[in-house]
mmCIF file of C-alpha atoms in Angstrom:
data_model
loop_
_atom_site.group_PDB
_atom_site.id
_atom_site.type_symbol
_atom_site.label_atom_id
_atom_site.label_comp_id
_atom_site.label_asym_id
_atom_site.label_seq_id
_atom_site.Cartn_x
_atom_site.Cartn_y
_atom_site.Cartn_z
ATOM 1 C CA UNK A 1247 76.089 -99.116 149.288
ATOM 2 C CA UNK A 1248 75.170 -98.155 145.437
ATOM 3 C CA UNK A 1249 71.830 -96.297 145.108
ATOM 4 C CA UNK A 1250 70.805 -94.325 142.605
ATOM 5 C CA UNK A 1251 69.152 -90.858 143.078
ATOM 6 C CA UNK A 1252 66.233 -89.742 140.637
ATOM 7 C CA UNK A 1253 65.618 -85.898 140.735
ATOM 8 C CA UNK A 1254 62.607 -84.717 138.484
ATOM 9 C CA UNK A 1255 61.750 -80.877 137.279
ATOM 10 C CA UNK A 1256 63.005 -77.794 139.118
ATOM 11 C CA UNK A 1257 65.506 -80.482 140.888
ATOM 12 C CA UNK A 1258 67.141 -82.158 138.402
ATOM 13 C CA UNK A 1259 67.235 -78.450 136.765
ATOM 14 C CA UNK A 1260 69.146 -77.427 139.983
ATOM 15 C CA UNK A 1261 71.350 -81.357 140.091
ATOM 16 C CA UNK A 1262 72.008 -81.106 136.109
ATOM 17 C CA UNK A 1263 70.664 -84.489 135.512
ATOM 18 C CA UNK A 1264 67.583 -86.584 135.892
ATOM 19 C CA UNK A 1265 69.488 -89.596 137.754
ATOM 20 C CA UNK A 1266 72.969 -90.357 140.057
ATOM 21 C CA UNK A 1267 74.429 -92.800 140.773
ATOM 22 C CA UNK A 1268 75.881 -92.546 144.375
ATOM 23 C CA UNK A 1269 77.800 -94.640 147.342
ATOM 24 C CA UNK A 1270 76.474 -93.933 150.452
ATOM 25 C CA UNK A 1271 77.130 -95.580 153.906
ATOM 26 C CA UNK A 1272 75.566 -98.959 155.265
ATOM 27 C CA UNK A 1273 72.545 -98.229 157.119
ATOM 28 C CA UNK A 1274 71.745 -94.872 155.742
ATOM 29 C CA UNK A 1275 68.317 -93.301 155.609
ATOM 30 C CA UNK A 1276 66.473 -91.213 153.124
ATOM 31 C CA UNK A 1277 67.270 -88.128 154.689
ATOM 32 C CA UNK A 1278 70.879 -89.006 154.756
ATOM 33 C CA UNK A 1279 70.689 -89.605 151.410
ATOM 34 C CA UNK A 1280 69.120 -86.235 150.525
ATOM 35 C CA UNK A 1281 71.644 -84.490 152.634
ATOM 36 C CA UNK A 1282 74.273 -85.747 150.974
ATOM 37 C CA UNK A 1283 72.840 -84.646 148.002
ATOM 38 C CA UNK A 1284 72.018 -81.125 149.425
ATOM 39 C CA UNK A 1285 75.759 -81.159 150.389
ATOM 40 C CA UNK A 1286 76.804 -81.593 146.768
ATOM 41 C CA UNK A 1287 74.358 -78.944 145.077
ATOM 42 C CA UNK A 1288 73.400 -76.293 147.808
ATOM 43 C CA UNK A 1289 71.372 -74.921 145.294
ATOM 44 C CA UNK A 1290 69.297 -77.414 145.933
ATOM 45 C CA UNK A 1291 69.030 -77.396 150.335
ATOM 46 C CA UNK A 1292 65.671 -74.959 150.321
ATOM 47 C CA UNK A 1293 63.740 -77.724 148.917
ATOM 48 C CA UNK A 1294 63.905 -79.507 151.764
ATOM 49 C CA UNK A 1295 61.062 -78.365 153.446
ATOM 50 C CA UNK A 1296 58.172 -79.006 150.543
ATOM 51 C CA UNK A 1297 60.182 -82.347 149.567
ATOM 52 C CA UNK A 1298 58.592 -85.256 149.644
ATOM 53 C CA UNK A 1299 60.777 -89.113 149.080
ATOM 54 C CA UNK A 1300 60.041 -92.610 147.155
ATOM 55 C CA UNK A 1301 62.049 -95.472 147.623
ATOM 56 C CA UNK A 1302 61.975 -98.207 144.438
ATOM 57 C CA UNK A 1303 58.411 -96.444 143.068
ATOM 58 C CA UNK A 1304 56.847 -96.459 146.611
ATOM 59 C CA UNK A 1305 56.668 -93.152 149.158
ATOM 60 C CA UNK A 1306 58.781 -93.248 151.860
ATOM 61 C CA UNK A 1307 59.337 -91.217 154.591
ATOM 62 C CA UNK A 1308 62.718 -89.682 155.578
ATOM 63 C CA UNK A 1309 63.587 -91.912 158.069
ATOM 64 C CA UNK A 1310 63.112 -94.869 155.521
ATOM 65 C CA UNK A 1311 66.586 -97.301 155.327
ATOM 66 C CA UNK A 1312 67.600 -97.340 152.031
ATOM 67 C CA UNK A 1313 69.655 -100.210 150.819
ATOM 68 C CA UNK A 1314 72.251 -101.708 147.959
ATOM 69 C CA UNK A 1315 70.819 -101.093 144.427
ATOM 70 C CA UNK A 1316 67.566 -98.812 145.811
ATOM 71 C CA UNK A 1317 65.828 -96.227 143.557
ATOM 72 C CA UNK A 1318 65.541 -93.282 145.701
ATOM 73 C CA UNK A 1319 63.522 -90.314 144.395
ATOM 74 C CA UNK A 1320 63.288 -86.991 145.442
ATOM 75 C CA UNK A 1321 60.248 -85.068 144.277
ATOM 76 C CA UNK A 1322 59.499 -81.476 144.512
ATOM 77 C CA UNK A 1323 56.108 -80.185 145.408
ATOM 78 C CA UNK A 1324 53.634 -82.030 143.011
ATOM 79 C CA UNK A 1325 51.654 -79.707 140.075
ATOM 80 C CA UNK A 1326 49.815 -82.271 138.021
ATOM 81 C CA UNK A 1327 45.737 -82.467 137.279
ATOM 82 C CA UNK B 712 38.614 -107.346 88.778
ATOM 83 C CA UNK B 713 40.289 -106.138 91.836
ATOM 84 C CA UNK B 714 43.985 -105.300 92.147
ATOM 85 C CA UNK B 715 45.570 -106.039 95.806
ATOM 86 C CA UNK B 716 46.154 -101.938 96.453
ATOM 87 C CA UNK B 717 43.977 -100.493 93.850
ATOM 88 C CA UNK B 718 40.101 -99.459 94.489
ATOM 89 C CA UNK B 719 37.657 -100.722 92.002
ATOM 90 C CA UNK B 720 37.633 -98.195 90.443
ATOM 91 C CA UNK B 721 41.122 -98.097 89.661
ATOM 92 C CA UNK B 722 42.415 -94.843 91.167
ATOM 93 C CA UNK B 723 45.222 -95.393 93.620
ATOM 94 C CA UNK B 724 44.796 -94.459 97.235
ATOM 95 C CA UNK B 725 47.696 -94.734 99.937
ATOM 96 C CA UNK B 726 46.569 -97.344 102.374
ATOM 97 C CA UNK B 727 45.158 -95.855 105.584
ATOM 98 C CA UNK B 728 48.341 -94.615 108.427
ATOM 99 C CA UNK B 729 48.928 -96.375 111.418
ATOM 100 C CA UNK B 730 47.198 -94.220 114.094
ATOM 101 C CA UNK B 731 43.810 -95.561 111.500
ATOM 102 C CA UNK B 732 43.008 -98.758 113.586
ATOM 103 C CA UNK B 733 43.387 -97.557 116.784
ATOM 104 C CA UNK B 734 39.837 -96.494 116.838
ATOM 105 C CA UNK B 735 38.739 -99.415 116.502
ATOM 106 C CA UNK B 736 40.404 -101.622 118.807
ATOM 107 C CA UNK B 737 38.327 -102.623 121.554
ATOM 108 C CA UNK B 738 38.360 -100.009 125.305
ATOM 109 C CA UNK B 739 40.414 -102.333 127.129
ATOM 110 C CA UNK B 740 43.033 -101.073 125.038
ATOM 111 C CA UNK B 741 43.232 -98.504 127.499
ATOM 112 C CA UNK B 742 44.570 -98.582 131.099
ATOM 113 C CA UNK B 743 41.883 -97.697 133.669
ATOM 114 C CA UNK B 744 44.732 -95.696 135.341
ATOM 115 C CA UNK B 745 47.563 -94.492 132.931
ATOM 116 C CA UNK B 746 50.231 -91.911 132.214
ATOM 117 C CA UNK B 747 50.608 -91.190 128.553
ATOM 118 C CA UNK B 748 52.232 -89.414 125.453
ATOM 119 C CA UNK B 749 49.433 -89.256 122.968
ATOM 120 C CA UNK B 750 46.673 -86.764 122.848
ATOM 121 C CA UNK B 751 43.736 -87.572 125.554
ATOM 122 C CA UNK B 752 40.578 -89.359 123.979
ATOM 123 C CA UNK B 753 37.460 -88.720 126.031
ATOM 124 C CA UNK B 754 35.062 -91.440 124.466
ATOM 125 C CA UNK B 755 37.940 -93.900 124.787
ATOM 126 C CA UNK B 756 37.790 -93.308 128.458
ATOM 127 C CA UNK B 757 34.342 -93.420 128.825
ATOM 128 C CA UNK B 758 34.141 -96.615 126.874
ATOM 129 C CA UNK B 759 36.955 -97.717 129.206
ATOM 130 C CA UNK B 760 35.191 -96.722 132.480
ATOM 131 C CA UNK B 761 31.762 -98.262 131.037
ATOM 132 C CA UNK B 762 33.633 -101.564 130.053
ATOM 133 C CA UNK B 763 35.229 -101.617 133.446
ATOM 134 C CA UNK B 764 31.468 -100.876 135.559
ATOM 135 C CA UNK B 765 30.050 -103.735 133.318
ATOM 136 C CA UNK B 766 27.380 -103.059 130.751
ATOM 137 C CA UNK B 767 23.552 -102.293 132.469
ATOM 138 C CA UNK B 768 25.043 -101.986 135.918
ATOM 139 C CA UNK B 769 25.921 -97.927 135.447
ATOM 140 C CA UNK B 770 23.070 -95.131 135.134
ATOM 141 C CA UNK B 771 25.223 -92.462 135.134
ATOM 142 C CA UNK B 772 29.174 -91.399 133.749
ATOM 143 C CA UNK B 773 30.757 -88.285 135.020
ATOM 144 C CA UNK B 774 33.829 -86.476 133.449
ATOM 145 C CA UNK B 775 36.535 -84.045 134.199
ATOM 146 C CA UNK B 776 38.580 -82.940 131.586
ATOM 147 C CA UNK B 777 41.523 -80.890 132.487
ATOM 148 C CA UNK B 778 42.976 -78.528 129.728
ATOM 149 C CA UNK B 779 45.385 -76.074 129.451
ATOM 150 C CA UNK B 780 44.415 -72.058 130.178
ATOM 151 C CA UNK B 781 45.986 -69.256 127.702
ATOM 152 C CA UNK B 782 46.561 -67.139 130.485
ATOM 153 C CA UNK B 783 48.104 -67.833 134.051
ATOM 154 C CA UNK B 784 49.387 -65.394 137.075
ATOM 155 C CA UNK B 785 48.441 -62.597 134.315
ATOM 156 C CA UNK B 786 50.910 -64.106 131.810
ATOM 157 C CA UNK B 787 50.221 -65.328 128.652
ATOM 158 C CA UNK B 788 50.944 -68.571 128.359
ATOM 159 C CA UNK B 789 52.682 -70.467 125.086
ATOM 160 C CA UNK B 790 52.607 -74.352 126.374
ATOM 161 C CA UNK B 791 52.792 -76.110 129.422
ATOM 162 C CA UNK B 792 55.129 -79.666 129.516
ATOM 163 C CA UNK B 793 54.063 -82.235 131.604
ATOM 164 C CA UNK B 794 56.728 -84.508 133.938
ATOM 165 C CA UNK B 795 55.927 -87.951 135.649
ATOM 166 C CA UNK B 796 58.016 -90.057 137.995
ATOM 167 C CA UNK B 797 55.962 -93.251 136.001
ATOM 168 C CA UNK B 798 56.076 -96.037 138.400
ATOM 169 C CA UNK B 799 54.993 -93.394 141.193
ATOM 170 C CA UNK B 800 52.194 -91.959 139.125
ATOM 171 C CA UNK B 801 50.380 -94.978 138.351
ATOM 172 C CA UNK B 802 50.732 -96.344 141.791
ATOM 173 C CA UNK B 803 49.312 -92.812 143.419
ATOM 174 C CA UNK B 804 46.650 -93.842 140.864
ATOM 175 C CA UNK B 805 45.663 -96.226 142.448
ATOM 176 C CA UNK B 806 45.931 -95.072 145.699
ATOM 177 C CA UNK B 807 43.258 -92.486 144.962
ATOM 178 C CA UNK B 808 41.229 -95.020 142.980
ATOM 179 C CA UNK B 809 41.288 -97.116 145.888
ATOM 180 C CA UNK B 810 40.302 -94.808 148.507
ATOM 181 C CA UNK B 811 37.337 -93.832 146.062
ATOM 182 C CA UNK B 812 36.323 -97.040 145.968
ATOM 183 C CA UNK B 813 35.653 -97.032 150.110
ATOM 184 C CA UNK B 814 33.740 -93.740 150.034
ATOM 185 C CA UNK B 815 32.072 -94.794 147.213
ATOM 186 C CA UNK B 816 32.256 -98.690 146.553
ATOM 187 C CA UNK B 817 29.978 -99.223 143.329
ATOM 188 C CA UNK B 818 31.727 -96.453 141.622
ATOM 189 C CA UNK B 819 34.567 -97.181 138.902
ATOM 190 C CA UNK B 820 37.211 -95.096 138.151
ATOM 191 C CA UNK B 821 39.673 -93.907 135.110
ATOM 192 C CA UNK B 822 42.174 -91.482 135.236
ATOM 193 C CA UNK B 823 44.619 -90.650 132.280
ATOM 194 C CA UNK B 824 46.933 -88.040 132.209
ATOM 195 C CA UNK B 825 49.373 -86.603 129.382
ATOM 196 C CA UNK B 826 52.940 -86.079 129.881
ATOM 197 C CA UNK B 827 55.442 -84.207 127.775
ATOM 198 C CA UNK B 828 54.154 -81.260 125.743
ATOM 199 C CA UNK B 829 50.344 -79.734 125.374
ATOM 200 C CA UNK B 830 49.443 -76.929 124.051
ATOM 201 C CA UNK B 831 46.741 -74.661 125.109
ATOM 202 C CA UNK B 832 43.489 -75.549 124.795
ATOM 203 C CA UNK B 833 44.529 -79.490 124.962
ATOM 204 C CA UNK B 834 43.422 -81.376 127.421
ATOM 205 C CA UNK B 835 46.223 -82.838 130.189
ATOM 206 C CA UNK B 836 44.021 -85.137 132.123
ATOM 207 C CA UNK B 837 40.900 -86.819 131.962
ATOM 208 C CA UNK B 838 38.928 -88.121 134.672
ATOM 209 C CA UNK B 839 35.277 -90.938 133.935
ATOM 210 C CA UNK B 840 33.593 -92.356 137.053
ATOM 211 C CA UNK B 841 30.808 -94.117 136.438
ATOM 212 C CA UNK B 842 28.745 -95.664 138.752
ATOM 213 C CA UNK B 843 24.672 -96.961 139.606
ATOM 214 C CA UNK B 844 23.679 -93.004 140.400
ATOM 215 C CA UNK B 845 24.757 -89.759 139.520
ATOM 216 C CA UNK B 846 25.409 -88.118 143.009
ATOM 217 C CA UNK B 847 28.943 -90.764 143.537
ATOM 218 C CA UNK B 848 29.728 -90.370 139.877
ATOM 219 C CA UNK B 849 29.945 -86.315 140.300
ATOM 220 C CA UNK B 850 31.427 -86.921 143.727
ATOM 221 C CA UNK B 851 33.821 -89.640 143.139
ATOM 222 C CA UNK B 852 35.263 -87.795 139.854
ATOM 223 C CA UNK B 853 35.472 -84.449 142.009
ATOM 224 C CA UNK B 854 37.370 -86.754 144.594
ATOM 225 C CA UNK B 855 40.034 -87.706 141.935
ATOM 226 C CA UNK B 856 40.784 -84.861 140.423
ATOM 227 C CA UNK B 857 41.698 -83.355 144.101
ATOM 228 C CA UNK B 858 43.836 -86.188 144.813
ATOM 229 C CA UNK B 859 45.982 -85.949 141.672
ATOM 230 C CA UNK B 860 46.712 -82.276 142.374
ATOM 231 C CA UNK B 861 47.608 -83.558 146.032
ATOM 232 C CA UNK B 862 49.659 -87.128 145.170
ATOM 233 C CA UNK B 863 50.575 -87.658 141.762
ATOM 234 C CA UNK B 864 54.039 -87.394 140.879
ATOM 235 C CA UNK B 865 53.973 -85.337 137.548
ATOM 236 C CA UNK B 866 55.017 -81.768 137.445
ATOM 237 C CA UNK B 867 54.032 -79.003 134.979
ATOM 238 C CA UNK B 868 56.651 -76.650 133.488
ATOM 239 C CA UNK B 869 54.866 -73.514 131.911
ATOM 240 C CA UNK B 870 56.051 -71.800 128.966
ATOM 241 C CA UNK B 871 54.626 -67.778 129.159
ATOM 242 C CA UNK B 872 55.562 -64.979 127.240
ATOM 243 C CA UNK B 873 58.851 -63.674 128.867
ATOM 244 C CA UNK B 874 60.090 -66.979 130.540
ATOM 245 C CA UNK B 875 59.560 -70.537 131.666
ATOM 246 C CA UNK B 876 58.908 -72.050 135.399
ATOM 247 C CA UNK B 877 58.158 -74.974 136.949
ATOM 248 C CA UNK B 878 54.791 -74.603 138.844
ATOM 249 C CA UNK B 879 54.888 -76.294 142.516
ATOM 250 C CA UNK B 880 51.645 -76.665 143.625
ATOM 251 C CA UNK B 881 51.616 -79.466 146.654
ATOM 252 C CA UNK B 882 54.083 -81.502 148.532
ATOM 253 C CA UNK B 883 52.846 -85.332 147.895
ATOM 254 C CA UNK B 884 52.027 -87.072 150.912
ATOM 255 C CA UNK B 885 49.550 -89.952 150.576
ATOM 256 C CA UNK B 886 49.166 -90.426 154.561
ATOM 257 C CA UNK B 887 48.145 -86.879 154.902
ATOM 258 C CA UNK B 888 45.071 -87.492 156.376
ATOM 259 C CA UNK B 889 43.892 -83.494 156.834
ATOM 260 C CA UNK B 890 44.530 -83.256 152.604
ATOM 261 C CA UNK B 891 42.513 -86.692 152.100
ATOM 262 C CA UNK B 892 39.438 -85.076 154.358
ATOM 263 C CA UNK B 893 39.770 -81.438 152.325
ATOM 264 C CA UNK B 894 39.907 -83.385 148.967
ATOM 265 C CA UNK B 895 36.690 -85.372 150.361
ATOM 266 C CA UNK B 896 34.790 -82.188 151.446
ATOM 267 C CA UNK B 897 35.245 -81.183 148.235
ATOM 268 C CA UNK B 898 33.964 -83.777 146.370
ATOM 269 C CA UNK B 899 30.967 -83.762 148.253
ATOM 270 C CA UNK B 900 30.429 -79.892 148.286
#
């Protein structure tokens, strides 16, 4: 399936660019989506554990299905206000 | 006799720029809940929260303005830019406008914040609640202003003398009920 990936401040420093456009396999889930992404820019695995995940401008959880033509987003810890 | 362009009294001045009549459009001009470019305008909001409460029906309009510090982590600081996932942003806006309005259900709400570059001593969010009595205004403004530092999807890169950084500050999770409760306490001190 074609999703694209949006990355936003010390992320899409780390990815090189603020969106991707990726394949990914039938039935995958948010976190299979980050850890392909992980996979392709290690520099970017330690996030992991302050990330938090939208799916088409809504939060998602990890375990979230993604499907063909989804927005996912992958946002590091939040520093707004 | 009037010329079209000239003043009476004959002198030529250049017609007034385009930012000129945005004073005086009308508040609901303004989102209640927005993510912007443009400097911050405090009475706008305040009109905007006042318009939104109805007129007679509020006694009392509290605001937060948020603005950016010369000095952070004992580094002087040259600018901070502001990022926002949009879409996200102004639907965490109303995520925290809507649990305000249980705790506190005659109390109106708006929230703007700036995105891109501010420079110190600007002003990167502004908060107006207005409501019947002061005690939910002060509380449901405090309330917001929690939540956005909790939810929102907009990051702040800070420019300092000797480098730049991204600050990370919390990771966003609307169904965190413990953050919700801490953000409440808070609010209601």
């Amino acid at each position: 399936m074609r999703i694209t990936i949006l990355v936003f401040a010390k992320l899409r420093d780390l990815v090189g660019a603020p969106r991707l456009d990726r394949d990914v396999a039938a039935g995958s889930s948010v976190e299979d989506v980050w850890q392909s992404l992980a996979g392709e820019f290690p520099a970017a695995a330690p996030y992991r554990a302050a990330l938090s995940a939208a799916v088409n401008a809504g939060y998602a959880k990890f375990s979230t299905p993604v499907a063909e033509g989804d927005e996912v987003a992958f946002l590091p810890p939040v520093s707004g206000g | 006799m009037e010329h079209a362009g000239f003043s009476p009294r004959g002198d030529q001045r250049p017609l007034p720029g385009p930012g000129w009549y945005t004073g005086m459009l009308p508040a609901m001009q303004i989102p209640l809940l927005s993510v912007t470019a443009d400097p911050l305008d405090v009475e706008a909001m305040v009109r905007r929260v006042e318009d939104e409460s109805g007129a007679g029906r509020h006694g009392a309009v509290a605001v937060f303005i948020g603005t950016v510090r010369g000095e952070n982590l004992g580094r002087r600081v040259v600018r901070l830019h502001y990022e926002a996932y949009e879409p996200l942003a102004i639907a965490a806006l109303g995520i925290i406008a809507a649990e305000a309005g249980g705790w506190w259900p005659g109390a109106r709400l708006a929230i703007r914040h700036r995105v891109g570059p501010v420079a110190v001593g600007e002003a990167s969010i502004v908060i107006a609640a207005a409501s019947a009595h002061r005690a939910e205004a002060f509380q449901a403004c405090r309330y917001a202003i929690e939540r956005v530092k909790q939810i929102v999807p907009i990051w702040k890169r800070e420019t300092f003398d000797g480098g730049e950084e991204w600050i990370e500050g919390a990771a966003a999770d609307p169904s965190d009920a413990a953050a919700r409760q801490a953000a409440y306490e808070r609010a209601c001190g």
